[in-house]
CSV table of C-alpha atoms and ligand atoms in Angstrom, one decimal:
chain,number,residue,atom,x,y,z
A,1,MET,CA,-20.7,59.0,-32.2
A,2,VAL,CA,-18.6,59.8,-35.0
A,3,ASN,CA,-20.0,60.2,-38.2
A,4,VAL,CA,-17.8,59.6,-41.2
A,5,GLY,CA,-17.8,59.7,-44.8
A,6,VAL,CA,-15.3,57.3,-47.0
A,7,VAL,CA,-14.2,58.5,-50.6
A,8,GLY,CA,-12.8,55.9,-52.0
A,9,CYS,CA,-14.7,52.5,-52.4
A,10,GLY,CA,-11.9,50.4,-54.4
A,11,TYR,CA,-9.8,47.4,-53.0
A,12,TRP,CA,-9.1,49.3,-49.7
A,13,GLY,CA,-11.6,51.3,-49.0
A,14,PRO,CA,-14.6,48.9,-48.7
A,15,ASN,CA,-12.4,47.7,-45.2
A,16,LEU,CA,-12.6,51.3,-43.9
A,17,ILE,CA,-16.8,51.1,-44.6
A,18,ARG,CA,-16.8,47.7,-43.1
A,19,ASN,CA,-14.9,48.8,-39.9
A,20,PHE,CA,-16.2,52.1,-39.5
A,21,SER,CA,-19.4,50.8,-39.6
A,22,ASN,CA,-19.4,47.8,-37.5
A,23,LEU,CA,-17.7,50.2,-34.4
A,24,LYS,CA,-20.3,51.1,-31.7
A,25,SER,CA,-18.7,54.4,-31.7
A,26,SER,CA,-18.8,55.3,-35.3
A,27,ARG,CA,-20.8,55.3,-38.1
A,28,VAL,CA,-20.7,55.6,-41.9
A,29,VAL,CA,-23.2,58.5,-43.3
A,30,SER,CA,-22.1,58.3,-46.7
A,31,CYS,CA,-19.3,56.8,-49.3
A,32,ALA,CA,-18.0,58.6,-52.5
A,33,ASP,CA,-16.1,57.4,-55.7
A,34,VAL,CA,-15.4,58.6,-59.2
A,35,LYS,CA,-16.6,55.4,-60.4
A,36,GLU,CA,-20.2,53.8,-60.9
A,37,ASP,CA,-19.6,50.2,-60.8
A,38,ARG,CA,-18.1,51.0,-57.3
A,39,LEU,CA,-20.7,53.0,-55.7
A,40,SER,CA,-23.4,50.4,-57.1
A,41,HIS,CA,-21.3,47.8,-55.2
A,42,MET,CA,-21.1,49.7,-52.3
A,43,LYS,CA,-25.0,50.2,-52.1
A,44,GLN,CA,-25.5,46.5,-52.3
A,45,LEU,CA,-24.0,45.8,-49.4
A,46,TYR,CA,-25.0,48.8,-47.6
A,47,PRO,CA,-28.1,49.9,-49.0
A,48,THR,CA,-28.5,52.4,-45.8
A,49,ILE,CA,-25.0,54.3,-46.9
A,50,ARG,CA,-26.0,57.5,-49.1
A,51,ALA,CA,-23.5,56.8,-52.4
A,52,THR,CA,-22.3,59.7,-54.2
A,53,ASN,CA,-19.5,60.2,-57.1
A,54,ASP,CA,-18.7,64.2,-56.0
A,55,PHE,CA,-16.6,63.5,-52.6
A,56,ARG,CA,-17.5,67.3,-51.6
A,57,GLU,CA,-21.1,66.2,-50.8
A,58,ILE,CA,-19.8,64.5,-48.0
A,59,LEU,CA,-17.4,67.9,-47.0
A,60,LYS,CA,-20.7,69.9,-47.3
A,61,ASP,CA,-22.3,67.5,-45.0
A,62,PRO,CA,-23.0,69.2,-41.4
A,63,GLU,CA,-23.7,65.8,-40.0
A,64,ILE,CA,-20.8,64.5,-40.8
A,65,ASP,CA,-17.6,64.6,-38.3
A,66,ALA,CA,-14.6,62.8,-40.4
A,67,VAL,CA,-13.4,61.9,-43.9
A,68,ILE,CA,-11.7,58.8,-44.7
A,69,ILE,CA,-9.6,59.5,-47.3
A,70,ALA,CA,-9.1,55.8,-49.6
A,71,THR,CA,-8.0,57.0,-52.7
A,72,PRO,CA,-4.5,56.8,-54.8
A,73,VAL,CA,-2.1,58.5,-53.1
A,74,ALA,CA,-1.9,61.4,-55.6
A,75,GLN,CA,-6.1,62.2,-54.4
A,76,HIS,CA,-4.5,62.5,-51.1
A,77,TYR,CA,-3.4,65.9,-50.4
A,78,PRO,CA,-6.3,68.1,-52.5
A,79,VAL,CA,-8.8,65.6,-50.6
A,80,ALA,CA,-7.5,65.8,-47.5
A,81,LYS,CA,-6.9,69.5,-47.7
A,82,GLU,CA,-10.6,70.2,-48.6
A,83,ALA,CA,-11.5,67.9,-46.1
A,84,LEU,CA,-9.8,69.8,-43.0
A,85,GLU,CA,-10.9,73.3,-44.9
A,86,ALA,CA,-14.3,71.9,-44.7
A,87,GLY,CA,-13.8,71.2,-40.6
A,88,LYS,CA,-13.3,67.6,-41.1
A,89,HIS,CA,-11.4,65.6,-39.0
A,90,VAL,CA,-9.2,63.5,-41.4
A,91,PHE,CA,-8.0,59.7,-41.7
A,92,VAL,CA,-5.9,59.5,-44.7
A,93,GLU,CA,-4.4,56.3,-46.0
A,94,LYS,CA,-0.5,55.6,-46.4
A,95,PRO,CA,1.2,57.4,-47.3
A,96,LEU,CA,-0.1,60.8,-46.4
A,97,ALA,CA,0.9,62.5,-49.6
A,98,GLN,CA,3.1,62.0,-52.6
A,99,SER,CA,5.4,64.8,-51.2
A,100,VAL,CA,6.9,66.0,-48.0
A,101,GLU,CA,6.2,69.8,-49.0
A,102,GLU,CA,1.9,68.7,-49.5
A,103,GLY,CA,2.6,66.4,-46.4
A,104,LYS,CA,3.7,69.1,-44.3
A,105,ALA,CA,1.0,71.4,-45.7
A,106,LEU,CA,-1.6,69.3,-44.4
A,107,VAL,CA,-0.1,68.8,-40.6
A,108,GLU,CA,-0.3,72.5,-40.5
A,109,LEU,CA,-3.4,72.5,-41.7
A,110,ALA,CA,-5.0,70.1,-39.5
A,111,ALA,CA,-3.1,71.9,-36.3
A,112,ARG,CA,-3.9,75.3,-37.1
A,113,LEU,CA,-7.6,73.9,-37.5
A,114,GLY,CA,-7.6,71.8,-34.5
A,115,ARG,CA,-8.4,69.0,-36.4
A,116,THR,CA,-7.9,65.7,-36.1
A,117,LEU,CA,-5.4,64.2,-38.8
A,118,MET,CA,-4.2,60.8,-38.8
A,119,VAL,CA,-2.9,58.1,-41.2
A,120,GLY,CA,-3.3,54.9,-41.7
A,121,HIS,CA,-0.1,53.0,-41.0
A,122,THR,CA,-2.0,49.6,-40.2
A,123,PHE,CA,0.9,47.8,-38.8
A,124,VAL,CA,1.5,50.0,-35.8
A,125,PHE,CA,-2.1,48.5,-35.0
A,126,THR,CA,-1.1,45.1,-35.0
A,127,ALA,CA,-0.4,42.9,-32.4
A,128,ALA,CA,2.7,41.3,-33.4
A,129,VAL,CA,4.1,44.6,-34.1
A,130,ASN,CA,3.1,45.9,-30.5
A,131,LYS,CA,4.3,42.8,-28.9
A,132,ILE,CA,7.7,43.7,-31.0
A,133,LYS,CA,8.0,47.2,-29.4
A,134,ASP,CA,7.5,45.6,-25.8
A,135,LEU,CA,10.2,43.2,-26.2
A,136,ILE,CA,12.3,45.8,-27.2
A,137,TRP,CA,11.9,48.3,-24.5
A,138,SER,CA,12.0,45.7,-21.7
A,139,GLY,CA,15.2,44.8,-22.9
A,140,GLU,CA,14.2,41.6,-23.2
A,141,LEU,CA,16.3,41.8,-26.8
A,142,GLY,CA,19.3,43.7,-25.6
A,143,GLU,CA,20.5,46.9,-27.0
A,144,ILE,CA,18.9,46.7,-30.8
A,145,HIS,CA,22.0,46.0,-33.7
A,146,TYR,CA,19.7,45.9,-36.5
A,147,VAL,CA,16.2,45.1,-38.2
A,148,ALA,CA,16.1,43.7,-41.5
A,149,SER,CA,12.6,43.3,-43.2
A,150,SER,CA,11.5,42.4,-46.9
A,151,ARG,CA,8.5,43.1,-48.5
A,152,VAL,CA,8.3,41.1,-51.7
A,153,ASN,CA,5.6,39.6,-53.8
A,154,LEU,CA,5.1,39.1,-57.7
A,155,GLY,CA,2.9,42.4,-58.3
A,156,ILE,CA,0.6,44.3,-57.4
A,157,PHE,CA,2.6,46.8,-59.8
A,158,GLN,CA,0.8,50.4,-59.4
A,159,GLU,CA,0.5,52.7,-61.6
A,160,ASP,CA,1.2,56.2,-60.1
A,161,ILE,CA,3.7,54.8,-57.4
A,162,ASN,CA,7.2,53.3,-57.7
A,163,VAL,CA,7.7,50.1,-55.3
A,164,VAL,CA,9.1,52.0,-52.3
A,165,TRP,CA,5.8,54.7,-52.3
A,166,ASP,CA,3.9,51.2,-52.3
A,167,LEU,CA,5.5,49.3,-50.1
A,168,ALA,CA,8.1,50.9,-47.7
A,169,PRO,CA,5.6,52.7,-45.6
A,170,HIS,CA,4.4,49.5,-44.0
A,171,ASP,CA,8.2,48.9,-43.1
A,172,ILE,CA,9.8,52.5,-42.0
A,173,SER,CA,6.5,53.0,-39.8
A,174,ILE,CA,7.3,49.8,-38.4
A,175,MET,CA,10.8,50.9,-37.7
A,176,ASN,CA,10.1,53.9,-36.4
A,177,TYR,CA,7.6,52.9,-34.0
A,178,VAL,CA,9.2,50.1,-32.5
A,179,LEU,CA,12.4,51.6,-32.0
A,180,ASN,CA,10.5,54.6,-30.9
A,181,SER,CA,12.6,57.1,-33.3
A,182,ARG,CA,13.4,58.3,-36.7
A,183,PRO,CA,16.4,57.2,-38.9
A,184,VAL,CA,19.4,59.8,-39.3
A,185,SER,CA,20.2,58.9,-43.1
A,186,VAL,CA,19.4,57.3,-45.9
A,187,SER,CA,20.6,55.2,-48.7
A,188,ALA,CA,18.9,53.7,-51.6
A,189,VAL,CA,19.2,51.5,-54.2
A,190,GLY,CA,16.5,50.7,-56.6
A,191,GLN,CA,16.1,49.6,-60.5
A,192,SER,CA,13.2,49.9,-62.8
A,193,TYR,CA,13.2,46.1,-65.0
A,194,ILE,CA,9.5,46.3,-66.2
A,195,ARG,CA,7.9,49.8,-66.6
A,196,PRO,CA,10.9,52.4,-67.3
A,197,GLY,CA,10.9,55.2,-64.6
A,198,ILE,CA,9.0,53.6,-62.2
A,199,GLU,CA,11.2,51.4,-59.7
A,200,ASP,CA,10.1,47.8,-59.2
A,201,VAL,CA,12.5,46.4,-56.5
A,202,ALA,CA,14.5,48.5,-54.1
A,203,PHE,CA,16.9,48.5,-51.0
A,204,LEU,CA,17.1,51.0,-48.9
A,205,THR,CA,19.2,51.1,-45.7
A,206,LEU,CA,18.5,53.1,-42.7
A,207,LYS,CA,20.5,54.5,-39.7
A,208,TYR,CA,18.9,55.2,-36.7
A,209,PRO,CA,20.6,56.9,-33.7
A,210,GLN,CA,23.1,54.9,-31.6
A,211,ALA,CA,24.2,53.2,-34.6
A,212,ALA,CA,20.8,50.8,-35.2
A,213,LEU,CA,20.9,49.9,-38.7
A,214,ALA,CA,17.7,48.9,-40.7
A,215,ASN,CA,17.8,46.9,-44.0
A,216,ILE,CA,13.7,47.2,-46.0
A,217,HIS,CA,13.6,45.0,-49.6
A,218,VAL,CA,10.9,46.2,-51.0
A,219,SER,CA,9.8,44.4,-54.4
A,220,TRP,CA,7.0,43.5,-56.7
A,221,LEU,CA,9.3,41.1,-58.9
A,222,ASN,CA,9.7,38.4,-56.8
A,223,PRO,CA,8.7,34.6,-57.2
A,224,ASN,CA,7.6,34.4,-53.2
A,225,LYS,CA,5.3,36.3,-50.9
A,226,ILE,CA,7.4,37.2,-48.1
A,227,ARG,CA,6.6,39.5,-45.3
A,228,SER,CA,9.1,39.3,-42.7
A,229,THR,CA,11.1,41.5,-40.4
A,230,THR,CA,14.5,40.0,-38.2
A,231,VAL,CA,15.6,42.1,-35.1
A,232,VAL,CA,18.4,41.1,-33.8
A,233,GLY,CA,19.3,42.1,-30.3
A,234,SER,CA,22.8,42.1,-28.2
A,235,LYS,CA,20.9,39.5,-26.0
A,236,LYS,CA,18.0,37.8,-28.2
A,237,MET,CA,16.8,38.1,-31.8
A,238,LEU,CA,13.3,37.6,-33.3
A,239,VAL,CA,11.8,36.8,-36.6
A,240,TYR,CA,8.6,38.4,-37.6
A,241,ASP,CA,6.8,36.9,-40.3
A,242,ASP,CA,3.4,38.4,-40.7
A,243,ILE,CA,2.0,35.9,-43.4
A,244,SER,CA,2.3,32.9,-40.9
A,245,SER,CA,-1.2,32.7,-39.3
A,246,LEU,CA,-0.5,31.2,-35.8
A,247,GLU,CA,3.3,31.8,-35.3
A,248,LYS,CA,4.1,35.4,-36.4
A,249,ILE,CA,6.9,36.0,-34.1
A,250,ARG,CA,9.4,33.3,-32.9
A,251,ILE,CA,12.0,34.7,-30.3
A,252,TYR,CA,15.7,33.4,-30.2
A,253,ASP,CA,17.7,33.4,-27.0
A,254,LYS,CA,20.7,33.0,-29.5
A,255,GLY,CA,23.5,35.5,-29.2
A,256,VAL,CA,27.6,35.6,-29.5
A,257,THR,CA,29.8,36.9,-26.6
A,258,MET,CA,33.2,37.9,-26.6
A,259,THR,CA,35.6,36.1,-24.1
A,260,PRO,CA,36.7,39.2,-21.7
A,261,HIS,CA,40.0,37.9,-21.1
A,262,TYR,CA,42.3,37.1,-23.6
A,263,ASP,CA,46.7,37.7,-23.2
A,264,THR,CA,46.5,38.9,-26.9
A,265,PHE,CA,44.8,40.2,-29.4
A,266,GLY,CA,45.1,37.4,-31.9
A,267,GLU,CA,43.8,35.3,-28.7
A,268,PHE,CA,40.4,36.6,-28.2
A,269,HIS,CA,36.9,33.8,-28.2
A,270,LEU,CA,33.5,34.2,-29.2
A,271,SER,CA,31.0,31.9,-27.5
A,272,TYR,CA,28.1,31.4,-29.6
A,273,ARG,CA,25.0,30.9,-27.5
A,274,TYR,CA,22.2,28.7,-29.2
A,275,GLY,CA,19.1,28.9,-26.9
A,276,ASP,CA,15.4,27.9,-26.7
A,277,ILE,CA,12.6,29.2,-29.0
A,278,MET,CA,9.9,31.1,-28.0
A,279,ILE,CA,6.7,32.0,-29.5
A,280,PRO,CA,4.4,34.4,-28.0
A,281,ARG,CA,0.2,34.2,-28.0
A,282,LEU,CA,-1.0,37.0,-29.5
A,283,ASP,CA,-3.9,38.8,-29.4
A,284,ASP,CA,-6.1,38.2,-32.9
A,285,ALA,CA,-7.9,41.4,-33.1
A,286,GLU,CA,-8.0,42.5,-36.6
A,287,PRO,CA,-5.7,45.4,-37.2
A,288,LEU,CA,-8.2,47.6,-39.0
A,289,LYS,CA,-10.6,47.6,-36.3
A,290,THR,CA,-8.1,48.5,-33.5
A,291,GLU,CA,-6.8,51.3,-35.8
A,292,CYS,CA,-10.2,53.1,-36.8
A,293,GLN,CA,-10.9,52.8,-32.9
A,294,HIS,CA,-8.2,54.5,-32.0
A,295,PHE,CA,-9.0,57.2,-34.8
A,296,VAL,CA,-12.5,57.8,-33.1
A,297,ASP,CA,-10.5,58.4,-29.4
A,298,VAL,CA,-8.2,60.1,-30.7
A,299,ILE,CA,-11.5,62.5,-31.7
A,300,GLU,CA,-13.4,62.0,-28.7
A,301,LYS,CA,-11.3,61.3,-26.1
A,302,GLY,CA,-8.1,63.1,-27.2
A,303,VAL,CA,-5.7,60.0,-26.5
A,304,PRO,CA,-2.4,60.4,-27.8
A,305,SER,CA,-2.2,59.7,-31.6
A,306,ARG,CA,-0.1,56.8,-32.5
A,307,SER,CA,-0.2,57.9,-36.3
A,308,ASP,CA,-0.8,61.5,-36.5
A,309,GLY,CA,0.4,63.7,-39.4
A,310,ASP,CA,3.8,64.1,-38.0
A,311,HIS,CA,4.3,60.3,-37.8
A,312,GLY,CA,3.4,60.4,-41.9
A,313,LEU,CA,5.2,63.3,-42.6
A,314,ASP,CA,8.7,61.3,-40.8
A,315,VAL,CA,8.0,58.6,-43.3
A,316,LEU,CA,7.2,61.0,-46.3
A,317,LEU,CA,10.8,61.9,-45.1
A,318,ALA,CA,12.2,58.9,-45.4
A,319,LEU,CA,10.9,57.8,-48.6
A,320,GLU,CA,11.7,61.4,-50.4
A,321,THR,CA,15.3,61.1,-49.1
A,322,ALA,CA,14.9,57.5,-50.6
A,323,GLY,CA,13.9,58.9,-54.0
A,324,ARG,CA,16.8,61.1,-53.8
A,325,SER,CA,19.3,58.7,-52.9
A,326,MET,CA,18.4,56.5,-55.0
A,327,ARG,CA,18.6,59.3,-58.4
A,328,GLU,CA,22.2,59.8,-56.6
A,329,ARG,CA,23.3,56.3,-57.5
A,330,GLY,CA,22.8,55.2,-53.5
A,331,ALA,CA,24.5,58.3,-52.0
A,332,GLU,CA,23.7,58.4,-48.3
A,333,ILE,CA,21.5,61.5,-47.9
A,334,ALA,CA,21.2,62.9,-44.1
A,335,ILE,CA,17.3,63.3,-43.3
A,336,GLU,CA,16.6,66.7,-41.9
A,337,TYR,CA,13.4,67.1,-39.8
A,338,PRO,CA,11.0,70.0,-39.7
A,339,PRO,CA,10.2,71.0,-35.7
A,340,ARG,CA,7.2,69.2,-34.4
A,341,THR,CA,3.8,70.9,-34.9
A,342,GLU,CA,1.4,71.2,-31.3
A,343,SER,CA,-0.1,68.2,-31.6
A,344,ALA,CA,3.0,65.9,-31.6
A,345,LYS,CA,4.8,67.7,-28.6
B,1,NAD,N1,-2.9,50.5,-44.8
B,1,NAD,C1,-3.0,49.4,-45.5
B,1,NAD,O1,-2.5,47.9,-45.5
B,1,NAD,C2,-3.3,49.5,-47.0
B,1,NAD,C3,-3.7,48.6,-48.3
B,1,NAD,C4,-4.3,49.0,-49.4
B,1,NAD,C5,-4.0,49.9,-49.9
B,1,NAD,N2,-3.7,51.1,-49.2
B,1,NAD,C6,-4.0,52.6,-49.7
B,1,NAD,O2,-5.3,53.0,-49.3
B,1,NAD,C7,-5.6,53.7,-50.7
B,1,NAD,C8,-6.1,53.2,-52.3
B,1,NAD,O3,-5.9,51.8,-52.5
B,1,NAD,P1,-6.4,51.0,-53.4
B,1,NAD,O4,-5.7,49.3,-53.7
B,1,NAD,O5,-7.8,50.7,-53.1
B,1,NAD,O6,-6.8,52.1,-54.4
B,1,NAD,P2,-7.9,51.5,-55.9
B,1,NAD,O7,-7.3,52.0,-57.1
B,1,NAD,O8,-8.5,49.9,-55.6
B,1,NAD,O9,-8.9,52.6,-55.1
B,1,NAD,C9,-8.7,53.8,-55.2
B,1,NAD,C10,-10.4,54.3,-55.3
B,1,NAD,O10,-10.7,55.4,-55.4
B,1,NAD,C11,-11.3,56.1,-56.0
B,1,NAD,N3,-10.9,57.7,-56.5
B,1,NAD,C12,-10.3,58.2,-57.1
B,1,NAD,N4,-10.0,59.3,-57.2
B,1,NAD,C13,-11.5,59.6,-56.3
B,1,NAD,C14,-12.1,61.1,-56.0
B,1,NAD,N5,-11.2,62.2,-56.8
B,1,NAD,N6,-13.1,60.9,-55.5
B,1,NAD,C15,-13.6,59.8,-55.0
B,1,NAD,N7,-13.1,58.5,-55.3
B,1,NAD,C16,-11.9,58.7,-56.0
B,1,NAD,C17,-10.9,55.2,-57.7
B,1,NAD,O11,-11.7,55.3,-58.4
B,1,NAD,C18,-11.0,53.8,-56.5
B,1,NAD,O12,-11.7,53.3,-56.8
B,1,NAD,C19,-4.4,54.5,-51.4
B,1,NAD,O13,-3.6,55.2,-50.5
B,1,NAD,C20,-3.4,53.0,-50.9
B,1,NAD,O14,-2.0,53.3,-50.6
B,1,NAD,C21,-3.4,51.1,-47.7
């Protein structure tokens, strides 16, 4: 049994409280928020959970094994640091921190103290994303040429971070996970149309090893809600629509091949293949439940983490590099990764 305390009971925190409360192997002992109305709401929903306006009470409680952090991004580092120093395991919402420097310090601290540090990259716990990973690694799609995603909607405008830090952690974590790789460079352009200095629209291009390209469009200024990822392989292609409830993934047996024999250079022929469309059945477990169970399993059984601090740091490196590129008007910038900590080897 892992006893947890949850810091931050705004929009997302209650989902974590619900899931950790419902697992057989974890229990929510207390929750913290600086806003009294959020605490009284939590007390109403969960009368047995202790509620406090000071997260340090959670850190001091010897009954608590792990701290779950669902505060705004600026609070991730200071709360996670104190929680690790208090000897707790830590689950921190995405993104891990608001800079690479902070993320690196957390990863090193967790490794030094032998505590579990996990980042809430929820999508790597979805059935759809895991199906895409299986399809890529079974070879069904062939060699991966490129991945393109759109995560756009009207709002919700954030006050403390731009749209890249708000939405792109999802796409970068998905791409790193399904490709089992990390981008070697990033170029990005973005614009702030509504509030000066906080980009609300951005286009990122990531280059992965073996020439795979990835493009990410994130926006708070779009008429429709779109959550779509297209993966184009040399054999097949797929479209993942996270908004669709029943047909999240469509695999298209489509492709283009160049006829191998021709007499002159100008004579080559392309043949287009228009085959069947397949819609795989997906498990409908709640991804957040799978994610919370994974955190407990990493702590209790030592299973390898799918979303540890190093994975979170990889995402921060791509985000920070995208920010530099935006300031340098879209320049392609190589990412330099620090050595992995012991936990990720
Ligand atoms: N994984 C996902 O799909 C997903 C989805 C939404 C949000 N998130 C992440 O969850 C986090 C929270 O997002 P949100 O939308 O719930 O924000 P929110 O602003 O609705 O909630 C944050 C809460 O934290 C509280 N808080 C701030 N500082 C605190 C402190 N020092 N101690 C205690 N409480 C404190 C605030 O009062 C607020 O109630 C963010 O990191 C966000 O990126 C993740």
